């Protein structure tokens, strides 16, 4: 399956495909993606596709967008995969791509928040090497990307 999936950066022209993906999601999916229940508008889809203050990657099969992942400048990301295409490795591919992107952007950290019952997201975080912190009502995953440069003290 993962051979047929294309992961690529979103362009402005993708907004309708993103809008279609979001309209196919359940309330629960939307809650998990945004941390609150929210039906996106066409303008929201255009904003996601714009890459203005974030970078969005899409997972596509035969021209249909089946997943979306957005990384923000502070290193926080979130993603969603259409239910019919879950448990096939698409979410993992998207997060791997965001880690690469975060390194290229020279971000010092990449991070996500999710709910304690979100087993697939927790599995992705654990598998890819995120440090996970479990709280009663949320799980925080973090991966440090750059080591603080050691201060070089000139020898006398
Ligand atoms: C989280 C999400 C993006 C994962 O997408 P996905 O394409 O199913 O992810 P993968 O196929 O890469 O699966 C990730 C892991 O979860 C496991 N998994 C997937 N669905 C599962 C399920 N229903 N129950 C238990 N494990 C599951 C997979 O087997 C895989 O485990 P592995 O790493 O040990 O092989 C998807 O479930 C989703 O869109 N959820 C709603 C939105 C959301 O929660 N977003 C995250 C916000 S940070």
Coordinates of N, CA and C and ligand atoms in Angstrom, one line a residue:
X1 N 0.8 -1.2 0.0 CA 0.0 0.0 0.0 C 0.9 1.3 0.0
X2 N 1.9 1.3 0.9 CA 2.7 2.5 1.0 C 3.4 2.9 -0.3
X3 N 3.5 1.9 -1.2 CA 4.2 2.2 -2.5 C 3.2 3.1 -3.4
X4 N 1.9 2.9 -3.2 CA 1.0 3.7 -4.0 C 0.7 5.1 -3.4
X5 N 1.2 5.3 -2.2 CA 0.9 6.6 -1.6 C 2.0 7.6 -1.9
X6 N 1.5 8.8 -2.4 CA 2.5 9.8 -2.7 C 2.4 10.9 -1.6
X7 N 3.5 11.2 -1.0 CA 3.5 12.2 0.1 C 4.2 13.5 -0.6
X8 N 3.4 14.6 -0.6 CA 4.0 15.8 -1.2 C 3.5 17.0 -0.5
X9 N 4.2 18.1 -0.8 CA 3.8 19.4 -0.1 C 2.5 19.9 -0.8
X10 N 1.7 20.5 0.0 CA 0.4 21.0 -0.5 C 0.7 22.3 -1.3
X11 N -0.1 22.6 -2.3 CA 0.0 23.9 -3.0 C -1.4 24.5 -2.9
X12 N -1.4 25.8 -3.2 CA -2.7 26.6 -3.1 C -3.8 25.9 -3.9
X13 N -3.4 25.3 -5.0 CA -4.5 24.6 -5.8 C -5.1 23.4 -5.1
X14 N -4.5 22.9 -4.0 CA -5.0 21.7 -3.4 C -6.2 22.0 -2.4
X15 N -6.6 23.3 -2.3 CA -7.5 23.6 -1.2 C -8.8 22.8 -1.3
X16 N -9.3 22.5 -2.5 CA -10.6 21.8 -2.7 C -10.4 20.3 -2.2
X17 N -9.3 19.8 -2.5 CA -9.0 18.4 -2.1 C -8.9 18.3 -0.6
X18 N -8.3 19.3 0.0 CA -8.2 19.4 1.5 C -9.6 19.5 2.1
X19 N -10.4 20.4 1.5 CA -11.8 20.6 1.9 C -12.6 19.3 1.8
X20 N -12.4 18.6 0.7 CA -13.1 17.3 0.5 C -12.7 16.3 1.6
X21 N -11.4 16.2 1.8 CA -10.9 15.3 2.9 C -11.5 15.6 4.2
X22 N -11.6 16.9 4.6 CA -12.1 17.3 5.9 C -13.6 17.1 6.0
X23 N -14.3 17.2 4.8 CA -15.7 16.9 4.9 C -16.0 15.4 5.0
X24 N -15.0 14.6 4.7 CA -15.2 13.1 4.9 C -15.0 12.6 6.3
X25 N -14.5 13.5 7.2 CA -14.1 13.1 8.5 C -15.3 13.1 9.5
X26 N -15.2 12.3 10.5 CA -16.2 12.2 11.5 C -16.0 13.3 12.6
X27 N -16.9 13.6 13.4 CA -16.7 14.6 14.5 C -15.6 14.2 15.4
X28 N -15.4 12.9 15.6 CA -14.3 12.4 16.5 C -13.0 12.7 15.8
X29 N -12.9 12.4 14.5 CA -11.6 12.7 13.8 C -11.3 14.2 13.9
X30 N -12.3 15.0 13.7 CA -12.0 16.5 13.7 C -11.6 16.9 15.1
X31 N -12.2 16.3 16.1 CA -11.8 16.6 17.5 C -10.4 16.3 17.8
X32 N -10.0 15.1 17.3 CA -8.6 14.6 17.5 C -7.6 15.5 16.7
X33 N -8.0 15.9 15.5 CA -7.1 16.7 14.7 C -6.9 18.2 15.3
X34 N -8.0 18.8 15.7 CA -8.0 20.2 16.1 C -8.0 20.4 17.7
X35 N -8.2 19.3 18.4 CA -8.4 19.3 19.8 C -9.7 20.0 20.3
X36 N -10.5 20.3 19.3 CA -11.9 20.7 19.6 C -12.7 20.3 18.3
X37 N -14.0 20.3 18.4 CA -14.8 20.0 17.3 C -15.0 21.1 16.3
X38 N -14.6 21.0 15.1 CA -14.6 22.1 14.2 C -14.8 21.7 12.8
X39 N -15.8 22.2 12.1 CA -16.0 21.9 10.7 C -15.3 23.0 9.9
X40 N -14.3 22.7 9.0 CA -13.6 23.8 8.4 C -14.4 24.4 7.3
X41 N -14.2 25.7 7.0 CA -14.8 26.4 5.9 C -13.9 26.3 4.7
X42 N -14.4 26.8 3.6 CA -13.5 26.9 2.4 C -12.3 27.7 2.6
X43 N -12.5 28.8 3.4 CA -11.4 29.7 3.7 C -10.4 29.0 4.5
X44 N -10.8 28.2 5.5 CA -9.9 27.5 6.3 C -9.0 26.5 5.4
X45 N -9.7 25.8 4.5 CA -9.0 24.9 3.6 C -8.0 25.7 2.7
X46 N -8.3 26.9 2.3 CA -7.4 27.7 1.5 C -6.2 28.1 2.4
X47 N -6.5 28.4 3.7 CA -5.4 28.7 4.6 C -4.5 27.5 4.8
X48 N -5.0 26.4 5.0 CA -4.2 25.2 5.1 C -3.3 25.0 3.9
X49 N -3.9 25.1 2.7 CA -3.2 24.9 1.5 C -2.1 26.0 1.2
X50 N -2.3 27.1 1.9 CA -1.4 28.3 1.6 C 0.0 28.2 2.0
X51 N 0.3 27.3 3.0 CA 1.6 27.2 3.6 C 2.2 28.5 4.1
X52 N 1.3 29.4 4.6 CA 1.8 30.7 5.0 C 2.5 30.7 6.3
X53 N 1.9 30.2 7.3 CA 2.7 30.2 8.6 C 2.9 28.8 9.1
X54 N 2.9 27.8 8.1 CA 3.1 26.4 8.5 C 3.4 25.7 7.2
X55 N 3.8 24.4 7.3 CA 4.0 23.6 6.1 C 3.1 22.5 6.1
X56 N 2.4 22.3 5.0 CA 1.4 21.2 5.0 C 1.8 20.1 3.9
X57 N 1.8 18.9 4.4 CA 2.1 17.8 3.4 C 0.8 17.0 3.2
X58 N 0.6 16.4 2.1 CA -0.6 15.6 1.8 C -0.2 14.2 1.4
X59 N -1.0 13.3 1.8 CA -0.9 11.9 1.3 C -1.9 11.7 0.2
X60 N -1.5 11.2 -0.9 CA -2.4 11.1 -2.1 C -2.4 9.7 -2.6
X61 N -3.5 9.2 -3.0 CA -3.6 7.9 -3.7 C -4.4 8.2 -5.0
X62 N -3.9 7.9 -6.1 CA -4.6 8.1 -7.4 C -5.3 9.4 -7.5
X63 N -4.5 10.4 -7.1 CA -5.1 11.8 -7.2 C -6.0 12.2 -6.1
X64 N -6.4 11.3 -5.2 CA -7.3 11.6 -4.0 C -6.4 11.9 -2.8
X65 N -6.7 13.0 -2.1 CA -6.0 13.3 -0.9 C -6.6 12.5 0.2
X66 N -5.8 11.7 0.9 CA -6.4 10.8 1.9 C -5.8 11.1 3.3
X67 N -4.8 12.1 3.3 CA -4.2 12.4 4.6 C -3.6 13.8 4.5
X68 N -3.5 14.5 5.6 CA -3.0 15.8 5.7 C -2.2 16.0 7.0
X69 N -1.0 16.6 6.9 CA -0.2 16.9 8.1 C 0.4 18.3 8.0
X70 N 0.2 19.0 9.1 CA 0.7 20.4 9.1 C 1.7 20.6 10.2
X71 N 2.8 21.3 9.9 CA 3.9 21.6 10.9 C 3.9 23.1 11.0
X72 N 3.9 23.6 12.3 CA 4.0 25.0 12.5 C 5.4 25.4 12.9
X73 N 5.6 26.7 12.9 CA 7.0 27.2 13.1 C 7.5 26.9 14.5
X74 N 6.6 26.8 15.4 CA 7.1 26.4 16.8 C 7.4 24.9 16.9
X75 N 7.2 24.2 15.8 CA 7.5 22.8 15.9 C 6.3 21.9 16.1
X76 N 5.2 22.5 16.4 CA 4.0 21.7 16.7 C 3.4 21.2 15.4
X77 N 2.9 19.9 15.4 CA 2.3 19.4 14.2 C 1.0 18.7 14.6
X78 N 0.2 18.5 13.6 CA -1.0 17.6 13.7 C -1.3 17.0 12.4
X79 N -2.1 15.9 12.4 CA -2.3 15.3 11.1 C -3.6 14.5 11.2
X80 N -4.1 14.1 10.0 CA -5.3 13.3 10.0 C -5.2 12.4 8.7
X81 N -5.7 11.2 8.8 CA -5.8 10.2 7.7 C -7.2 9.8 7.6
X82 N -7.7 9.7 6.4 CA -9.1 9.3 6.1 C -9.3 7.8 6.7
X83 N -10.4 7.6 7.4 CA -10.6 6.3 8.0 C -10.4 5.1 7.2
X84 N -10.8 5.2 5.9 CA -10.7 4.0 5.0 C -9.2 3.6 4.7
X85 N -8.3 4.5 5.0 CA -6.9 4.3 4.7 C -6.0 4.2 5.9
X86 N -6.6 3.9 7.1 CA -5.8 3.9 8.3 C -5.2 2.5 8.5
X87 N -4.2 2.5 9.4 CA -3.5 1.3 9.8 C -2.8 0.7 8.6
X88 N -2.4 1.5 7.7 CA -1.6 1.1 6.5 C -0.3 1.8 6.4
X89 N 0.1 2.5 7.5 CA 1.4 3.2 7.5 C 1.4 4.6 7.0
X90 N 0.2 5.2 6.5 CA 0.2 6.5 6.0 C 0.5 7.6 7.0
X91 N 0.0 7.4 8.2 CA 0.2 8.4 9.3 C 1.7 8.4 9.6
X92 N 2.3 7.2 9.7 CA 3.8 7.1 9.9 C 4.6 7.9 8.8
X93 N 4.2 7.6 7.6 CA 4.9 8.3 6.5 C 4.8 9.8 6.6
X94 N 3.6 10.3 6.9 CA 3.4 11.8 7.0 C 4.3 12.3 8.2
X95 N 4.3 11.7 9.3 CA 5.1 12.2 10.4 C 6.6 12.1 10.1
X96 N 7.0 11.1 9.4 CA 8.5 11.0 9.0 C 8.8 12.2 8.1
X97 N 7.9 12.5 7.2 CA 8.2 13.6 6.3 C 8.2 14.9 7.1
X98 N 7.4 15.1 8.1 CA 7.4 16.3 8.9 C 8.7 16.4 9.7
X99 N 9.2 15.3 10.1 CA 10.5 15.3 10.9 C 11.6 15.8 9.9
X100 N 11.6 15.3 8.7 CA 12.6 15.7 7.7 C 12.5 17.2 7.5
X101 N 11.2 17.7 7.3 CA 11.0 19.1 7.0 C 11.5 19.9 8.2
X102 N 11.2 19.5 9.4 CA 11.6 20.3 10.6 C 13.1 20.4 10.7
X103 N 13.8 19.3 10.3 CA 15.3 19.4 10.3 C 15.7 20.4 9.2
X104 N 15.1 20.4 8.0 CA 15.5 21.3 7.0 C 15.2 22.7 7.4
X105 N 14.1 22.9 8.2 CA 13.7 24.3 8.7 C 14.6 24.7 9.8
X106 N 15.5 23.8 10.2 CA 16.4 24.0 11.4 C 15.7 24.3 12.7
X107 N 14.5 23.6 12.8 CA 13.8 23.8 14.1 C 14.5 23.0 15.1
X108 N 14.4 23.5 16.4 CA 15.1 22.7 17.4 C 14.3 21.6 18.0
X109 N 13.0 21.7 17.8 CA 12.1 20.7 18.3 C 10.9 20.4 17.4
X110 N 10.4 19.2 17.4 CA 9.1 18.9 16.8 C 8.3 18.2 17.8
X111 N 7.0 18.6 17.9 CA 6.2 18.2 19.0 C 4.7 18.0 18.6
X112 N 4.0 17.2 19.4 CA 2.5 17.1 19.2 C 1.8 16.9 20.5
X113 N 0.6 17.2 20.5 CA -0.3 16.9 21.7 C -1.4 15.9 21.2
X114 N -1.8 15.0 22.0 CA -2.9 14.2 21.7 C -3.6 13.7 22.9
X115 N -4.7 12.9 22.7 CA -5.4 12.4 23.9 C -4.8 11.1 24.3
X116 N -4.9 10.7 25.6 CA -4.4 9.5 26.1 C -5.0 8.2 25.4
X117 N -6.2 8.3 24.9 CA -6.8 7.2 24.2 C -6.4 7.1 22.7
X118 N -5.6 8.0 22.2 CA -5.2 7.9 20.8 C -4.0 7.0 20.6
X119 N -4.4 5.7 20.6 CA -3.3 4.7 20.5 C -2.5 4.8 19.3
X120 N -3.1 4.9 18.0 CA -2.3 5.0 16.8 C -1.2 6.2 16.9
X121 N -1.7 7.3 17.4 CA -0.8 8.5 17.5 C 0.4 8.2 18.5
X122 N 0.0 7.6 19.6 CA 1.0 7.3 20.6 C 2.0 6.3 20.0
X123 N 1.5 5.3 19.3 CA 2.4 4.3 18.7 C 3.4 5.0 17.7
X124 N 2.8 5.9 16.9 CA 3.7 6.6 15.9 C 4.8 7.4 16.6
X125 N 4.4 8.1 17.7 CA 5.4 8.9 18.4 C 6.5 8.0 19.0
X126 N 6.0 6.9 19.6 CA 7.0 6.0 20.3 C 7.9 5.4 19.2
X127 N 7.3 4.9 18.1 CA 8.1 4.2 17.1 C 9.2 5.1 16.5
X128 N 8.8 6.4 16.3 CA 9.7 7.3 15.6 C 10.7 8.0 16.6
X129 N 10.6 7.7 17.9 CA 11.6 8.2 18.8 C 11.2 9.5 19.5
X130 N 9.9 9.9 19.6 CA 9.5 11.0 20.4 C 9.6 10.7 21.8
X131 N 9.9 11.7 22.7 CA 9.9 11.5 24.1 C 8.4 11.8 24.5
X132 N 7.8 10.8 25.2 CA 6.3 11.0 25.5 C 6.1 11.3 26.9
X133 N 5.3 12.3 27.2 CA 4.9 12.6 28.6 C 3.4 12.4 28.7
X134 N 3.0 11.5 29.6 CA 1.6 11.2 29.8 C 1.0 12.0 30.9
X135 N -0.1 12.7 30.7 CA -0.8 13.4 31.7 C -2.2 12.9 31.7
X136 N -3.0 13.3 32.7 CA -4.4 12.7 32.8 C -5.2 12.9 31.6
X137 N -5.1 14.2 31.0 CA -6.0 14.5 29.9 C -5.3 14.7 28.6
X138 N -4.0 14.5 28.5 CA -3.3 14.7 27.2 C -2.0 14.0 27.3
X139 N -1.5 13.7 26.1 CA -0.1 13.1 25.9 C 0.7 14.1 25.1
X140 N 1.9 14.4 25.6 CA 2.7 15.4 24.9 C 3.9 14.6 24.3
X141 N 4.2 14.7 23.0 CA 5.3 14.0 22.4 C 6.3 15.1 21.9
X142 N 7.6 14.8 22.1 CA 8.6 15.8 21.7 C 9.8 15.2 21.3
X143 N 10.4 15.7 20.2 CA 11.7 15.2 19.7 C 12.6 16.4 19.5
X144 N 13.8 16.4 20.2 CA 14.8 17.5 20.0 C 15.6 17.2 18.8
X145 N 15.8 18.2 18.0 CA 16.4 18.0 16.7 C 17.8 18.5 16.6
X146 N 18.2 19.5 17.4 CA 19.6 20.0 17.4 C 20.1 20.0 18.8
X147 N 21.4 19.6 18.8 CA 22.1 19.6 20.1 C 22.5 21.1 20.3
X148 N 22.5 21.5 21.5 CA 23.0 22.9 21.8 C 24.5 22.8 21.5
X149 N 25.0 23.8 20.8 CA 26.4 23.7 20.4 C 27.2 23.9 21.7
X150 N 28.3 23.1 21.8 CA 29.1 23.2 23.0 C 29.9 24.5 22.9
X151 N 30.0 25.2 24.0 CA 30.8 26.4 24.0 C 32.3 26.0 23.9
X152 N 33.0 26.5 23.0 CA 34.5 26.2 22.9 C 35.2 27.3 23.7
X153 N 35.9 26.8 24.7 CA 36.7 27.7 25.5 C 38.2 27.6 25.0
X154 N 38.7 28.7 24.5 CA 40.1 28.7 24.0 C 41.1 28.3 25.1
X155 N 42.0 27.4 24.7 CA 43.0 27.0 25.7 C 44.1 28.1 25.9
X156 N 44.5 28.3 27.1 CA 45.5 29.4 27.4 C 46.8 29.0 26.7
Ligands
LIG1 C1 -3.4 9.1 14.2 C2 -3.6 8.8 12.7 C3 -3.2 10.0 11.8 C4 -2.8 7.5 12.4 O1 -2.8 7.3 11.0 P1 -2.6 5.9 10.4 O2 -2.4 6.0 8.9 O3 -3.6 4.9 10.8 O4 -1.2 5.5 11.1 P2 -0.3 4.2 10.8 O5 -1.0 3.3 9.8 O6 1.0 4.7 10.5 O7 -0.4 3.4 12.2 C5 0.4 3.9 13.3 C6 0.4 2.8 14.3 O8 -0.9 2.7 15.0 C7 -1.4 1.3 14.8 N1 -2.8 1.5 14.6 C8 -3.5 2.1 13.6 N2 -4.8 2.0 13.9 C9 -4.9 1.4 15.0 C10 -6.1 1.0 15.8 N3 -7.3 1.3 15.4 N4 -5.9 0.4 17.0 C11 -4.6 0.1 17.4 N5 -3.5 0.4 16.7 C12 -3.7 1.0 15.5 C13 -0.7 0.8 13.6 O9 -0.7 -0.6 13.6 C14 0.7 1.4 13.7 O10 1.4 0.7 14.7 P3 2.9 0.3 14.5 O11 3.6 1.6 14.4 O12 3.2 -0.5 15.7 O13 3.0 -0.5 13.2 C15 -5.1 8.4 12.4 O14 -5.5 7.4 13.3 C16 -6.1 9.6 12.4 O15 -6.2 10.3 11.5 N6 -6.7 9.8 13.6 C17 -7.6 11.0 13.8 C18 -6.8 12.3 13.9 C19 -5.7 12.2 14.9 O16 -5.8 11.6 15.9 N7 -4.6 13.0 14.6 C20 -3.5 13.1 15.5 C21 -3.4 14.4 16.1 S1 -1.8 14.8 16.8

